Coordinates of C-alpha atoms in Angstrom, one line a residue:
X829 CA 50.7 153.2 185.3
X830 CA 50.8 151.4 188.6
X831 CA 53.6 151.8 191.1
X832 CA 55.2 149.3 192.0
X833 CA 55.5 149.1 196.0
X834 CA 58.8 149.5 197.5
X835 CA 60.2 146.1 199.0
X836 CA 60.0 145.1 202.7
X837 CA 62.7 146.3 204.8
X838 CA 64.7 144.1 207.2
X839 CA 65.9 145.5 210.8
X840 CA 68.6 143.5 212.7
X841 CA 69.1 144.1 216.4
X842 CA 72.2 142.8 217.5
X843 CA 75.1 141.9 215.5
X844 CA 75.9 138.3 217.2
X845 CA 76.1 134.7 215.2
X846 CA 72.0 135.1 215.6
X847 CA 71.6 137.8 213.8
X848 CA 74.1 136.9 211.1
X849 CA 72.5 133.5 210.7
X850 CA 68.6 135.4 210.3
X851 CA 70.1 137.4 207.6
X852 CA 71.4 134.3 205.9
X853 CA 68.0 132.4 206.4
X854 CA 66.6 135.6 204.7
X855 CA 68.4 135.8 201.4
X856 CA 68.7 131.5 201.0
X857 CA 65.4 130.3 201.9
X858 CA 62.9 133.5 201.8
X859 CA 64.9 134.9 198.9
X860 CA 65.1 138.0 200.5
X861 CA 67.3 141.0 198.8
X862 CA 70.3 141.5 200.8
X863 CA 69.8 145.4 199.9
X864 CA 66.6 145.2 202.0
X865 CA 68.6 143.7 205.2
X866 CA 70.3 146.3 207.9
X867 CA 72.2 145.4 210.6
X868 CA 72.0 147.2 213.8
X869 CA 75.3 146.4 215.5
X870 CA 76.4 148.3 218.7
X871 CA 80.0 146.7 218.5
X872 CA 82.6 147.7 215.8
X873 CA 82.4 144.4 214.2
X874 CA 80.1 141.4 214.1
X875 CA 79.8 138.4 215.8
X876 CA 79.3 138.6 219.3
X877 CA 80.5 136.1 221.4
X878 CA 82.4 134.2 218.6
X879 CA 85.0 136.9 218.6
X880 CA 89.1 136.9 217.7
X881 CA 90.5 140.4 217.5
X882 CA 94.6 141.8 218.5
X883 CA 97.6 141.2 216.8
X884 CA 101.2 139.5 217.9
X885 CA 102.6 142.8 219.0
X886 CA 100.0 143.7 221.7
X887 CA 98.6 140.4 222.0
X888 CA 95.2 138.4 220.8
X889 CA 92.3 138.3 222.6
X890 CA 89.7 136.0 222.6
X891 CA 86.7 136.3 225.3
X892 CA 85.9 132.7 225.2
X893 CA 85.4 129.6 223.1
X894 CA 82.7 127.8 221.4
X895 CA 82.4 123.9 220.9
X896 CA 80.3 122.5 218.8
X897 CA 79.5 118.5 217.9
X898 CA 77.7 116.5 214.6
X899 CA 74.5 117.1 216.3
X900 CA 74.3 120.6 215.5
X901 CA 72.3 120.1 212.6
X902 CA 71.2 124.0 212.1
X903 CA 74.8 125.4 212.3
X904 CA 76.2 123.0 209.8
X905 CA 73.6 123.4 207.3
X906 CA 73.4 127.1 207.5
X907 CA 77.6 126.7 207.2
X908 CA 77.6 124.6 204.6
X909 CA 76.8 127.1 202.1
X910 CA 79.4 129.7 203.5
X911 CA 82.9 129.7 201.6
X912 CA 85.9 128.3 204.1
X913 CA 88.5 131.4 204.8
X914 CA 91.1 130.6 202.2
X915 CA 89.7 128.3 200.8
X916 CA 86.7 129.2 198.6
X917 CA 86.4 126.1 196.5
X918 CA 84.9 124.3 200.1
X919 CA 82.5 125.6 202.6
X920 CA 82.8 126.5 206.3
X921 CA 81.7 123.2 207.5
X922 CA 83.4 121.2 205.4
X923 CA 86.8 123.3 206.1
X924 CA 85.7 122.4 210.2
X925 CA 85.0 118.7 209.4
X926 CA 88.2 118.7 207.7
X927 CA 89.9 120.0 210.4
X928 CA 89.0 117.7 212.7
X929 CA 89.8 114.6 210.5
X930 CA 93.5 116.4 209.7
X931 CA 93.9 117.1 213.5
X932 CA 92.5 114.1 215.8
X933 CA 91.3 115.3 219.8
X934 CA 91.7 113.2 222.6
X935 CA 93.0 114.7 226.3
X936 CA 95.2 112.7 227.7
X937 CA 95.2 114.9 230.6
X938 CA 91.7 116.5 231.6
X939 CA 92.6 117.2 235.5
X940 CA 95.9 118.3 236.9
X941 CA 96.1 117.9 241.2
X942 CA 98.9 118.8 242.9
X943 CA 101.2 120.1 239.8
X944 CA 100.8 116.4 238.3
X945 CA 98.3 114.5 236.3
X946 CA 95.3 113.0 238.2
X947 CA 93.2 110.6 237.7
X948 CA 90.5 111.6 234.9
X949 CA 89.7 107.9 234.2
X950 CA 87.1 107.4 237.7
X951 CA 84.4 109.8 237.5
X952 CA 84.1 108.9 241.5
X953 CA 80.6 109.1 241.3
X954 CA 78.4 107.3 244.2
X955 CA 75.4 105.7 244.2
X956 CA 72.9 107.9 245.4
X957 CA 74.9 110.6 243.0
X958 CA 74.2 108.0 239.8
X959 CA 70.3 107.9 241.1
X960 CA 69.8 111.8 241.4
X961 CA 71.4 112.1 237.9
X962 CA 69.0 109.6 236.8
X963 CA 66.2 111.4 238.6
X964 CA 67.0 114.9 237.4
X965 CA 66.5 113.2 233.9
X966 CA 63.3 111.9 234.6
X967 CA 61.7 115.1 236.2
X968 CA 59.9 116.9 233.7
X969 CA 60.9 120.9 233.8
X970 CA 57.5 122.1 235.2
X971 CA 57.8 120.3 238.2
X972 CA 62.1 121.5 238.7
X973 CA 60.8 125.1 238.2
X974 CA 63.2 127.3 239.2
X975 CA 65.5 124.6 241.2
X976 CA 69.1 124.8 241.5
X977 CA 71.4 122.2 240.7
X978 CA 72.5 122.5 244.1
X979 CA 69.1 121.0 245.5
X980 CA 69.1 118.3 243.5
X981 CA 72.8 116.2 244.6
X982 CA 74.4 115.9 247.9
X983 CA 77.6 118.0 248.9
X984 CA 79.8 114.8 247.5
X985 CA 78.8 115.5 244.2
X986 CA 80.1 118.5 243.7
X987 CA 83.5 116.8 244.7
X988 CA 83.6 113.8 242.0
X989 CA 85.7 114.2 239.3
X990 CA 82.2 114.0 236.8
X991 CA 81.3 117.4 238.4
X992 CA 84.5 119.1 238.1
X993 CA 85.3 117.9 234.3
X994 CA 81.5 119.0 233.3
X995 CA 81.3 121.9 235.4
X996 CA 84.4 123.0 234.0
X997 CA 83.1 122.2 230.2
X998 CA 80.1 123.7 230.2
X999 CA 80.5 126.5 232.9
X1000 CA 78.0 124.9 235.5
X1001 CA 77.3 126.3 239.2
X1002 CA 75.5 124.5 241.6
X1003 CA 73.4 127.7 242.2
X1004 CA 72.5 127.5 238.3
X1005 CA 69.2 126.4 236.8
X1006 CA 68.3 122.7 237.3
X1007 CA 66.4 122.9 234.3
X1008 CA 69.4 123.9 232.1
X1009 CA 71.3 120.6 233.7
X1010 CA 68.4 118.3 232.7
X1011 CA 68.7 120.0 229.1
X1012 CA 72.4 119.5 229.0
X1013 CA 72.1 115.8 230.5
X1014 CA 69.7 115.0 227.8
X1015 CA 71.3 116.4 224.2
X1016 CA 74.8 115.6 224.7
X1017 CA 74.4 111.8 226.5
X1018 CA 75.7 110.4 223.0
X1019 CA 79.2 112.3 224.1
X1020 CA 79.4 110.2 227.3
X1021 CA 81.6 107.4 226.2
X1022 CA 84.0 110.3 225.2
X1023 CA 83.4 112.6 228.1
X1024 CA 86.7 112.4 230.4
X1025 CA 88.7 112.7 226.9
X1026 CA 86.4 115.4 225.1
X1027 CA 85.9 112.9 222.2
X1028 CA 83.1 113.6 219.9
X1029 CA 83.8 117.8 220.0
X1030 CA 84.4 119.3 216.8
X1031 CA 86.8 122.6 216.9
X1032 CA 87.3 125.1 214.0
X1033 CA 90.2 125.6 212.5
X1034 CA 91.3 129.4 213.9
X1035 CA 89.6 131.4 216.7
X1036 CA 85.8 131.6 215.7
X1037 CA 86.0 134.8 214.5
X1038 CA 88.1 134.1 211.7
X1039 CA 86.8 130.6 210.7
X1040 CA 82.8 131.6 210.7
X1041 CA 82.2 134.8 211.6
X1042 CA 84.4 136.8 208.9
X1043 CA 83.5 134.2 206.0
X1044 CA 79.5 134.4 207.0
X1045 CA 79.9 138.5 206.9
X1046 CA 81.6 138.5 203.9
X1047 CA 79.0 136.1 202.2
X1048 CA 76.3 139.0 203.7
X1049 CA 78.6 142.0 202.6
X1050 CA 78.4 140.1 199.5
X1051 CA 74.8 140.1 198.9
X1052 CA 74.1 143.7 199.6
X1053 CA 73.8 143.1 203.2
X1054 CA 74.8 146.5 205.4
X1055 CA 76.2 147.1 208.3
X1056 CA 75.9 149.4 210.5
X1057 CA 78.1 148.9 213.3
X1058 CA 79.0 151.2 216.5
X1059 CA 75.0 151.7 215.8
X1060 CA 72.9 151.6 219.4
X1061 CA 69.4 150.5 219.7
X1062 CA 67.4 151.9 222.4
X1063 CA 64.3 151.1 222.1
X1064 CA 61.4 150.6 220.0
X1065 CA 58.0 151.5 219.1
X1066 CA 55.3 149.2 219.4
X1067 CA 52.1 149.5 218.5
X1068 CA 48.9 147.7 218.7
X1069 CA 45.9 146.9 216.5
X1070 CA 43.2 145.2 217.9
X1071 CA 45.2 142.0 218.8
X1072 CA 48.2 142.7 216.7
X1073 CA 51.3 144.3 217.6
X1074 CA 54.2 146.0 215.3
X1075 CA 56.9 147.8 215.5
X1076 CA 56.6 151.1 214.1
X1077 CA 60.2 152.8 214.8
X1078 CA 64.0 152.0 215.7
X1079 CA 65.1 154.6 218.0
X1080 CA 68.6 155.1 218.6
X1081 CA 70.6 156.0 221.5
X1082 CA 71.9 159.2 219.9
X1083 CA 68.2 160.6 218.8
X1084 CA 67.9 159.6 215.6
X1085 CA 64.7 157.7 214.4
X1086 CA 64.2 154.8 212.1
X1087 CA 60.6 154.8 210.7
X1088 CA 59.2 150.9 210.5
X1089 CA 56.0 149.9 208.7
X1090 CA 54.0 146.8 209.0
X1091 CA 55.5 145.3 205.8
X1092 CA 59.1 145.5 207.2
X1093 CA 60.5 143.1 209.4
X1094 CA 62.7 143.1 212.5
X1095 CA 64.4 140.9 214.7
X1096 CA 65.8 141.3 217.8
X1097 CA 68.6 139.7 219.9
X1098 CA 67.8 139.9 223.4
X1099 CA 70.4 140.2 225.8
X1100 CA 74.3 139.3 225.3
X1101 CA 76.2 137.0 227.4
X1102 CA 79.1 139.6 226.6
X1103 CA 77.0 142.3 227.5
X1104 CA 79.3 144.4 230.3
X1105 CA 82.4 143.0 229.7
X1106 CA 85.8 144.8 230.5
X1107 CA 88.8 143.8 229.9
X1108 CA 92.3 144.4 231.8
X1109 CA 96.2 144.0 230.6
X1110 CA 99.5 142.4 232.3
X1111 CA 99.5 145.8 235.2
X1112 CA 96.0 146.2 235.2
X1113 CA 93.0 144.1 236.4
X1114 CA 89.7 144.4 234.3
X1115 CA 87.3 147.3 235.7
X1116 CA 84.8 145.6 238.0
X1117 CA 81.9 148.5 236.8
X1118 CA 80.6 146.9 234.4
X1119 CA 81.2 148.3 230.7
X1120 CA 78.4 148.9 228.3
X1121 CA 75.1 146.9 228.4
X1122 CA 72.9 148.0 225.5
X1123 CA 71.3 144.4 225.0
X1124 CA 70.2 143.6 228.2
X1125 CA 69.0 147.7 228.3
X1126 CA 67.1 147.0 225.1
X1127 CA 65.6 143.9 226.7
X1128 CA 64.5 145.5 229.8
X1129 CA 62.9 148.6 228.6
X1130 CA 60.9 146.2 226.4
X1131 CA 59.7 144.2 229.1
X1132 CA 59.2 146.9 231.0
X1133 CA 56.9 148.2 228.6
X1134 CA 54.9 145.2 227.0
X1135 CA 53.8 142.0 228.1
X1136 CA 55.3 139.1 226.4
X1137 CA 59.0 139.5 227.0
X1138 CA 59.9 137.5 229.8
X1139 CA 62.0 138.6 232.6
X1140 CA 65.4 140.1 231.8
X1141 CA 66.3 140.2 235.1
X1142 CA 65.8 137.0 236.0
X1143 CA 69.4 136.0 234.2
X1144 CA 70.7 140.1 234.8
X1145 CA 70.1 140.5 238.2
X1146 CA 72.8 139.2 239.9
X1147 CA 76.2 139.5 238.2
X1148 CA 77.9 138.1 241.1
X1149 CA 76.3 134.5 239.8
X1150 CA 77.0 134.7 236.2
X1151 CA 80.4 136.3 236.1
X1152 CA 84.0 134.9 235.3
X1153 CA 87.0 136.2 233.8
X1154 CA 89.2 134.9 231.2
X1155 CA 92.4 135.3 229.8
X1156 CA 94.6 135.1 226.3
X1157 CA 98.0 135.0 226.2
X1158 CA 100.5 135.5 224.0
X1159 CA 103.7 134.3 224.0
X1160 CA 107.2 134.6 221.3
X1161 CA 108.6 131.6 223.3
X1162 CA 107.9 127.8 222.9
X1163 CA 109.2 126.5 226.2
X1164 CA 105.9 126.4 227.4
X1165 CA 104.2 124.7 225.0
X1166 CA 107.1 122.0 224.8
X1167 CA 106.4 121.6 228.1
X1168 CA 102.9 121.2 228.1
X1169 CA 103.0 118.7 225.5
X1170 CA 105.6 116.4 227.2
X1171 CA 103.5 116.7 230.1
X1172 CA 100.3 115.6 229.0
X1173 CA 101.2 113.5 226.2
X1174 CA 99.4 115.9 223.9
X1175 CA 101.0 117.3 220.8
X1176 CA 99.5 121.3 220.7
X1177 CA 96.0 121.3 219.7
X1178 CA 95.3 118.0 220.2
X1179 CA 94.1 117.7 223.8
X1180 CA 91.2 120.4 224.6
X1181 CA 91.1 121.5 228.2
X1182 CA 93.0 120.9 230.9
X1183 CA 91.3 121.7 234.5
X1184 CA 93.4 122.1 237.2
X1185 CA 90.9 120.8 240.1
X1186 CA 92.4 121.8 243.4
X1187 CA 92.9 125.6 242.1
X1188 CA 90.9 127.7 244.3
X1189 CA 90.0 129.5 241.0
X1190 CA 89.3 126.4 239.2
X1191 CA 91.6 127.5 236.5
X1192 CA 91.4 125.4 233.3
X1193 CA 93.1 126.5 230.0
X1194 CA 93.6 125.1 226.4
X1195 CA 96.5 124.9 224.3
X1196 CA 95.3 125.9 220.7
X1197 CA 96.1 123.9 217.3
X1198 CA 98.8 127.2 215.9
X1199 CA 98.4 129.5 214.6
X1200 CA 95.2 130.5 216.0
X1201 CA 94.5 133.3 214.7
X1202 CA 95.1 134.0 210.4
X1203 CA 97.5 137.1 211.0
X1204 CA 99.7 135.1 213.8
X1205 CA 103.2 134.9 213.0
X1206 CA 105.5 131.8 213.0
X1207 CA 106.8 131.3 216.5
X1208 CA 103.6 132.8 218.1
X1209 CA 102.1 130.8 220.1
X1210 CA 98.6 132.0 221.6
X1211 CA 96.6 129.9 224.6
X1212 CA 93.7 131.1 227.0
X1213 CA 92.2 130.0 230.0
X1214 CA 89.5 131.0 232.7
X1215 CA 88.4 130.8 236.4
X1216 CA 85.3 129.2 237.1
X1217 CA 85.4 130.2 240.7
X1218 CA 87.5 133.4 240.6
X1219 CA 85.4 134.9 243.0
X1220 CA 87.7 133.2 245.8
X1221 CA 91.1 134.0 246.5
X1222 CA 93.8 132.3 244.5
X1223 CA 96.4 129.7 246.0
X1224 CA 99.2 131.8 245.5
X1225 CA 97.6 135.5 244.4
X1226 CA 96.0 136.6 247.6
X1227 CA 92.8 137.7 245.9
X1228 CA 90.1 136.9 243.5
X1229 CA 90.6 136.2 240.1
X1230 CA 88.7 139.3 238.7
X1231 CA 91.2 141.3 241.0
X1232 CA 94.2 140.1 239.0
X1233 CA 95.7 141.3 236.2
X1234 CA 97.5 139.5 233.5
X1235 CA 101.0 138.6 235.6
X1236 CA 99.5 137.6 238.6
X1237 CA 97.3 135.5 236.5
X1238 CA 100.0 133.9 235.2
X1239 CA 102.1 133.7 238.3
X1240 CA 98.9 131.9 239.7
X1241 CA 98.9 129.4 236.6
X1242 CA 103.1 128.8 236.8
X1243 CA 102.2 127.9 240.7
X1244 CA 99.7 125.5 240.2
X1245 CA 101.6 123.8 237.8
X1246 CA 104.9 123.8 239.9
X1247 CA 106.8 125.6 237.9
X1248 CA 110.2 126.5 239.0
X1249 CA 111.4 129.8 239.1
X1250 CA 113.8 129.3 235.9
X1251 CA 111.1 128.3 234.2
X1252 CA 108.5 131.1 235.0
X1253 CA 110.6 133.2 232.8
X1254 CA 109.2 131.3 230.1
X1255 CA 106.5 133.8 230.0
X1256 CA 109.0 136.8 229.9
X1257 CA 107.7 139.5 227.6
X1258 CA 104.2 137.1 227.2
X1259 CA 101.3 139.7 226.5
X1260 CA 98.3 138.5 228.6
X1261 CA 94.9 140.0 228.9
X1262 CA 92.4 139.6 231.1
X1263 CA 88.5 139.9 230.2
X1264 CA 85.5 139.7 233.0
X1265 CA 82.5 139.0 231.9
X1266 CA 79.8 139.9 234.0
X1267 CA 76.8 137.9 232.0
X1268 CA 78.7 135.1 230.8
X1269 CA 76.2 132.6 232.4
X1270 CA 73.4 134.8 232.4
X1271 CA 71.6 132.1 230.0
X1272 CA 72.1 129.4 233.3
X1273 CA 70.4 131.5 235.9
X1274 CA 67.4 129.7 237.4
X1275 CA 64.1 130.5 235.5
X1276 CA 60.7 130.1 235.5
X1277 CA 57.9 129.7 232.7
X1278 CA 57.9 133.1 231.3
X1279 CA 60.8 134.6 232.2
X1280 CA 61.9 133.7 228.4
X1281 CA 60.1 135.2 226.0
X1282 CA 58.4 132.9 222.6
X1283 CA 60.4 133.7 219.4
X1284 CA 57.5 135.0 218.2
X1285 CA 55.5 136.5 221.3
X1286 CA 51.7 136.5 221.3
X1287 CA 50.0 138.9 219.0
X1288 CA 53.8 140.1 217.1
X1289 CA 53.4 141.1 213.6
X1290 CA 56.0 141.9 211.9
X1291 CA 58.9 141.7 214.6
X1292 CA 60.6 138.3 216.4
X1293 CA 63.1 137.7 218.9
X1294 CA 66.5 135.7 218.9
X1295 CA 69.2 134.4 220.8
X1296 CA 69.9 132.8 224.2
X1297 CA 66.8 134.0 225.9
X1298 CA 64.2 132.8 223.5
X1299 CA 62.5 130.2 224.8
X1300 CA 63.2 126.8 222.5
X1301 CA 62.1 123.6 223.7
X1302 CA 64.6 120.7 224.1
X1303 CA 67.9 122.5 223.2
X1304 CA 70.8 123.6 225.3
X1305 CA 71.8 127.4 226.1
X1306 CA 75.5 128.5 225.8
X1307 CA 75.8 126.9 222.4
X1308 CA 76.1 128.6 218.7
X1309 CA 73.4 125.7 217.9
X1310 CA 70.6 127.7 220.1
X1311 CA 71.4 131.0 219.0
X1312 CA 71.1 129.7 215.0
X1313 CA 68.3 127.4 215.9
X1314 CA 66.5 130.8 217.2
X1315 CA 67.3 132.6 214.0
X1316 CA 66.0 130.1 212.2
X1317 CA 62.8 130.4 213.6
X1318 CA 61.9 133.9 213.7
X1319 CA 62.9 134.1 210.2
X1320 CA 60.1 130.7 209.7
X1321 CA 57.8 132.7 211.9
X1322 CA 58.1 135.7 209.6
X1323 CA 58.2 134.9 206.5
X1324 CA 57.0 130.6 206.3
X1325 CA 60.3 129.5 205.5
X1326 CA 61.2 126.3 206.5
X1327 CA 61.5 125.2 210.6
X1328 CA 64.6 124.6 212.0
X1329 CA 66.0 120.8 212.2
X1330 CA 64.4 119.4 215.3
X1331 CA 66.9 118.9 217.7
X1332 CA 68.4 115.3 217.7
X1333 CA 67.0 113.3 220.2
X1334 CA 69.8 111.0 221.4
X1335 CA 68.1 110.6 224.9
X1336 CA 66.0 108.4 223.1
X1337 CA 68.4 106.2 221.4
X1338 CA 68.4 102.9 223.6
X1339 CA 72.3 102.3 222.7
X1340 CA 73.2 105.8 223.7
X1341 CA 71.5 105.4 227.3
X1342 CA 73.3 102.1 227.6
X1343 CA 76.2 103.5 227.0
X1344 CA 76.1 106.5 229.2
X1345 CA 74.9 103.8 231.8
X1346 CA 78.4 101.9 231.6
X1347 CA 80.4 105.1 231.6
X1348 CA 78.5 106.5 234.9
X1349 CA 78.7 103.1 237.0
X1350 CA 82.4 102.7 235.3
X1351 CA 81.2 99.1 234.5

């Protein structure tokens, strides 16, 4: 009687929305087993940088949020066949599109200057700006290289009100990759005619966490899937055979081995933009020393070891570039959200971010749609902000932002907005918590060919790479569309499933470019 071989195992390195999405890709389009799929997550719980975790009593905590806009054509689909939270009978992107129709975005107050509204209407761009936007467009990546976005606009740039509402949207430096502004330029241009009002962005319904990340683990848990979390890759074993390579073993950081043959399969998420991140409370600033980096670690050891892996440190090397520090806060009270909504004309939820352009920290922060989070109580409310440049010292708190704990963070806020001193005790009892993030625009460092590895790099077998240092052509980093758009392909590149979407090439739509035309010369 003949045996019949054992199926192919699947190893997941990473527990982020990549590697969530690969597993999905396996069991819906490969008709993989969930059984056969194992998840190799170094954090308690999935999902990376879509994460939602506390409670009222000690206060939420959100690292940072995730937009995302009807050209995402990978995420939707792959959501589409995921069940909403608390609402089976309709899927997570329908539950999100809902969402969006039931609760309609427009800011009516993108900048604040001076404690009052400004002007969000000019984008106070010149000439010569409009022409080196229009140039940066045009110049095909080989020839930017490794530019800055600095070298490619004059000092007034960086002072126009376009800069400082898409700086403060995307998370932009001028010391960041040229290349990655082109990109960005380029996929979003449809958005324009909404820009200064964040029109076009579709939000979920809670914190990410709870609207796709639980309801997409649940669907895996539900197939088999398993999950091994607080579970550390340190490196693998790769071996060649003539021109082929495969992994042949998982080891892990406490000495245990996982045996691989060339039937299995793994993919790996290289590096984390939450890689290092530490996180502080209302007395206490976050720990500069970094905390644990076991994705960028896993990265480098790889590319230390084997050609084809790009340059991890390239995008690692110099925290001091890619770092900023956000905070949540939690509040029993609603004076402050009254406020905020008689002040910008915004009912809660409704506006998106608000950037307060002459903070030294460039401090911008977003009143939710409540509750936020599924477990919040009535009466909570729950907002959170960040510093683009809290590497200076604050108006008011006489250091940087990452210095700061949660009170002076907020007695820097309640300054900038000229708040009196009766109402600063608004946030009386508020719980707020700090997080830096020392690779949170990693993904925008300047870069060369190379320095990102293929999905699939020359001569792999059966292993492929994922998330927000794979090299993709045409789409945009910092977005859950790249990371899925990854997974989609090394599960393709494995097992011949179907590509990913191409990416939507609006750049190419004459009415879009018009359009983006008029809003840039404000004609």
């Amino acid at each position: 009687m003949t045996e019949t071989p054992a199926p192919a195992l699947h190893y997941m390195i990473g527990g982020g929305i990549a590697t969530l999405a690969a597993a999905a890709y396996l069991i819906r389009d490969a008709g993989v087993a969930g059984e056969t799929i194992r998840i190799l997550d170094d954090r308690p719980r999935p999902g990376g940088a879509l994460d939602g975790t506390g409670e009222a009593t000690w206060g939420y905590l959100t690292r940072g949020g995730r937009m995302f806009e009807p050209n995402f054509v990978n995420t939707l689909d792959l959501l589409s066949q995921i069940p909403a939270p608390g609402a089976p009978e309709r899927s997570v992107t329908e539950d999100i599109l809902a969402f969006n129709a039931e609760v309609r975005a427009g800011s009516k107050c993108r900048l604040i200057e001076a404690g009052k509204k400004a002007d969000m209407v000019h984008l106070g761009l010149m000439a010569a700006d409009i022409v080196a936007l229009n140039r940066l467009m045009l110049t095909d990546e080989r020839s930017l290289g490794a530019r800055t976005i600095g070298s490619c606009f004059g000092r007034a740039f960086f002072d126009s009100n376009f800069w400082i509402m898409w700086s403060s949207m995307f998370s932009f430096q001028p010391w960041h990759s040229a290349v990655e502004m082109r990109r960005y330029l380029r996929r979003f241009i449809h958005l324009f005619p909404g820009f200064t009002r964040i029109r076009g962005i579709l939000r979920t319904r809670y914190n990410q966490y709870d609207s796709v990340i639980a309801p997409l683990e649940g669907w895996l848990r539900g197939h088999g899937v398993r999950f091994d979390s607080g579970t550390v890759a340190a490196g693998l074993r790769i071996e060649a055979t003539g021109a082929r390579r495969d992994v042949t073993g998982i080891e892990l950081d406490d000495g245990r081995d996982i045996p691989v043959t060339p039937e299995d399969r793994v993919f790996v998420t290289l590096g984390s933009m939450t890689d290092g991140a530490t996180y502080g409370t209302n007395s206490g600033a976050p720990p500069l020393t970094p905390g644990p980096m076991p994705s960028f670690d896993l990265w480098r050891d790889l590319a230390r070891q084997h050609p084809g892996f790009g340059t991890p440190d390239a995008f690692a090397g110099e925290t001091g570039k890619s770092a900023w520090t956000s905070f949540t806060v939690t509040m029993d009270r609603p004076e402050f959200r009254d406020h905020m909504e008689e002040f910008t004309g915004n009912a809660t939820g409704t506006g998106g971010l608000v950037t307060i352009r002459d903070s030294a920290w460039l401090m911008s922060f977003v009143l939710f749609n409540q509750p936020h989070f599924q477990n919040q109580p009535e009466g909570t409310t729950v907002f959170w902000g960040y510093g683009l440049r809290g590497d200076r010292n604050g108006d008011f708190v006489p250091k940087p932002m990452w210095q700061a704990n949660g009170d002076e963070i907020i007695a820097e806020l309640c300054w900038q907005l000229r708040l009196s001193p009766d109402q600063r005790h608004w946030f009386d009892g508020a719980r707020v918590l700090p997080c830096r993030m020392p690779f949170i625009t990693s993904q925008f460092m300047p870069r060369q060919r190379g320095d990102r590895p293929a999905v699939r790099p020359e001569g792999a077998g059966n292993f492929a790479l994922m998330g927000q240092f794979v090299e993709q052509p045409l789409d945009t980093v910092f977005t859950v569309e790249y990371s899925v758009r990854s997974a989609r392909a090394a599960v393709h590149a494995l097992t011949g499933t179907g590509a990913p979407i191409p990416v939507r090439r609006s750049d190419r739509d004459p009415r879009a470019l018009l359009r983006a035309a008029r809003v840039l010369m404000e004609v």
